Amino acid sequence: MKKSSLSTKVMIIYGAVFLVIITLTFGLSYTGTVGKLEGDLQDTNLALLKQVDQKIEVAFRQTEKDLLTLMDQLEFLYFMLDSYIEDNQRYSNFYALDTKLKNFINANPQFSSIFVYSSVSGHILTDKVFMKDSLPAENWLDDYLEMPEYFKWLTTHQVWDGKGNQDVITLVRSYPAISRPGYRKGMVAVNMNEKVVYDMVKAVYEDSKVGHMFIIDGDGNVVTHDDKTQIYRNLKELPHIQSVLSKKGSGFFTSQVNGERQSVFYRESEYTGWKIISILPESQIYEPLRVTRNLLLSFAAGMALLALIALFYVNRWTFKPLDRLVGKMSGTYHLNQTKEHQDAGLSYLERVFDQLMRDRNHLEQHVRDSKPVLKWRIMMDMLVGYRTDYQTVRHHLESVGIHLYPERFLVCTAEIGKEGVDLKARDKTLYTYAFCNVAEEFINLENAGVAIDLGKGRAAVILSFAEGDAEQNQLRALAILELILDVMKKQFDLVVTVGVGRGCREMKDIPLSYDESQKALHYKMVFGQHSVIAIDDLQPLDSQDYYRLTRMADRIADTLKQTDTVKMKAHLKETFREAIDSNLPPDLIRQLSFDLIMKSVQAVDSIGINLTESMSRLNNLYELINRSDNLKEMEKVVFSFLEEMAIKISDKRSQRGSNDTIERMLVYIGDHFHENDLSLDKLAQEFHMSPTYISKQFKEYTESNFIDYLIGIRIKAAQQRLADMEMRVNEIAEAVGYVNTRSFLRTFKKYTGMTPMEFREWATKSRTENTN
């Protein structure tokens, strides 16, 4: 009886509530439904603008990344600095750079051209043409040398690429990549055809045939437009464009455009600052709403009719499944399997609820399984700067079980490997997972933090501290990391190298600390593996250190010419040891290695040996040096090439006989080098031979031309006299055969890399150190 009464009451209540709902639907269907659909349409249009913005931003960021990768090539450095020892190196570098530019454009069909401008030489190189000493009217890149940013996206403009003018959107980048105005050596620009950008927009709005879609910059200049007659126009005088330029973020408003009421949707790109605008006639936007309104009113009327039928003709047994459901939930109802209670149709509702409960359990399991992915996504967003406000992200952190303090953050980047073993991808994933677990266990004992797998045997760790300044927290982090490295070595026999960034106060600065940790990790070549490298450990580079090391390369070239491989190997080891002691960055160490190879090539070429076969290997050597993970491997690559050159020199000399005449000439030069009129003509008169014949024989026998040999004799004599503090520089110049002191100073600086006074100071310092 109680069950029957419950069913009757539920039926009466349900019928009353249903009738009230239907009645309200008749009154509110127009305002409520149409308003929501109107909001949905507006959100849809804004979402389309966001999709356009994201698509352009992804393409532009990839363009910036590809350009940075290209600019990292050594050929850019030589071209920008216009620093070549001789024309052969200039032509070789020009050819290599021109090839890389063409390959870059061929590999990226979305780019129309690329410009490389050296402010040192004034030259411009594109993938199609070389402009030497370009005129100011042609050199549009010079205008951006003093721009405050490191890079800038330029709105649509015309650029002559060597074949014709093109409407392009340009990414301009300073060289070096991170350099302030006044310190830049040039600019690099990659041009993207305006049609490429418009096609990105068109791909999103491919089904739209009404309204207008275009992009303008912050000054109202058209970047791209579906109406190509609007290119190069400035639209800021239009009232609706003025409204867009005055607003931030994204949104919409209605305005009278061309005599018709239209909706203006806009979005400001956080990356470029451009405004993406869509203008649609209201008559076209809200046409679907009128159709939907009529359908909803008809549906409401039909539902009301069905409600009346259900209220008067469905008896109380319709709600029997509700009785059984209540019995199940209360635990007091036991299903009677007698025939009179069996009703397959009504029990369908019960089965639906059972399915809902199972789906709920599956959903909970899915959420639990998705937590690691959600954790990784949230952490990556923090590392790259997509999540910058702690209060906004706090509930997301709690949902995946991460505890971080509101401020005082520090980021570390770790690289996991095993000494002498090339780990497989699966092993790297397992070991990185172990490292993350150990790191979180140690960090969360006294502080807070989280670790995630970055892939390829790398992990990122974010530490958070409740108190202390940046320096104190960095010391705490270093102590914790040393413990973690010790555990990983003892428990798993793993080699872990960690780069540590500086501490930051707010979450928005986490990307800066992350970048610093990656930079510190690059110094594993200098500090060694299985170590903790803090960004503060990296001392600022003294440019004199690098130039001093390049001067040491001359000794290596001398021993190469002498084919003394023992001394050559000793000098090479000393040079690399000096590079480590000078705390030279890895990139400059790689450049130093390549400079050593180039100097050896020049030394062998000066002897007259054909290096066509060896020159073809330079690109392969450059790749081997770039892939070297440690200095020993890099030193081995360089020495192997030097040893090969020494063998070629020995083979060349073994085919050469003695020349008594040249030997007597060498003695004569050693006795008369101080005479300022000593020349090939004077030798020809002295030995009764033609200057041309002497020059040819001298080059073949000494492996050097006459003037270079004479300069070398005079400079070495000058170096010996500079050790005497009593002689003045002009006296030394005259004593070694130079009438003009200025000419002596210029020759000495070019030959030794130092002025005479700098050499005297260096020699005095070296003599003092040797004495001590």
JSON list of C-alpha atoms in Angstrom, two decimals, residues 214 230 233-245 257-258:
[
{"chain": "A", "resi": 214, "resn": "PHE", "atom": "CA", "xyz": [40.96, 40.73, -42.50]},
{"chain": "A", "resi": 230, "resn": "GLN", "atom": "CA", "xyz": [42.53, 46.96, -49.46]},
{"chain": "A", "resi": 233, "resn": "ARG", "atom": "CA", "xyz": [45.51, 50.78, -46.95]},
{"chain": "A", "resi": 234, "resn": "ASN", "atom": "CA", "xyz": [45.31, 52.32, -43.50]},
{"chain": "A", "resi": 235, "resn": "LEU", "atom": "CA", "xyz": [41.81, 51.86, -42.05]},
{"chain": "A", "resi": 236, "resn": "LYS", "atom": "CA", "xyz": [42.17, 53.68, -38.73]},
{"chain": "A", "resi": 237, "resn": "GLU", "atom": "CA", "xyz": [40.02, 56.57, -39.95]},
{"chain": "A", "resi": 238, "resn": "LEU", "atom": "CA", "xyz": [36.95, 54.28, -40.13]},
{"chain": "A", "resi": 239, "resn": "PRO", "atom": "CA", "xyz": [34.84, 54.57, -36.95]},
{"chain": "A", "resi": 240, "resn": "HIS", "atom": "CA", "xyz": [34.48, 50.81, -36.37]},
{"chain": "A", "resi": 241, "resn": "ILE", "atom": "CA", "xyz": [38.24, 50.30, -36.89]},
{"chain": "A", "resi": 242, "resn": "GLN", "atom": "CA", "xyz": [38.96, 53.07, -34.36]},
{"chain": "A", "resi": 243, "resn": "SER", "atom": "CA", "xyz": [36.78, 51.20, -31.88]},
{"chain": "A", "resi": 244, "resn": "VAL", "atom": "CA", "xyz": [38.70, 47.96, -32.51]},
{"chain": "A", "resi": 245, "resn": "LEU", "atom": "CA", "xyz": [42.11, 49.67, -32.13]},
{"chain": "A", "resi": 257, "resn": "VAL", "atom": "CA", "xyz": [29.12, 49.74, -41.71]},
{"chain": "A", "resi": 258, "resn": "ASN", "atom": "CA", "xyz": [28.43, 50.78, -45.31]}
]
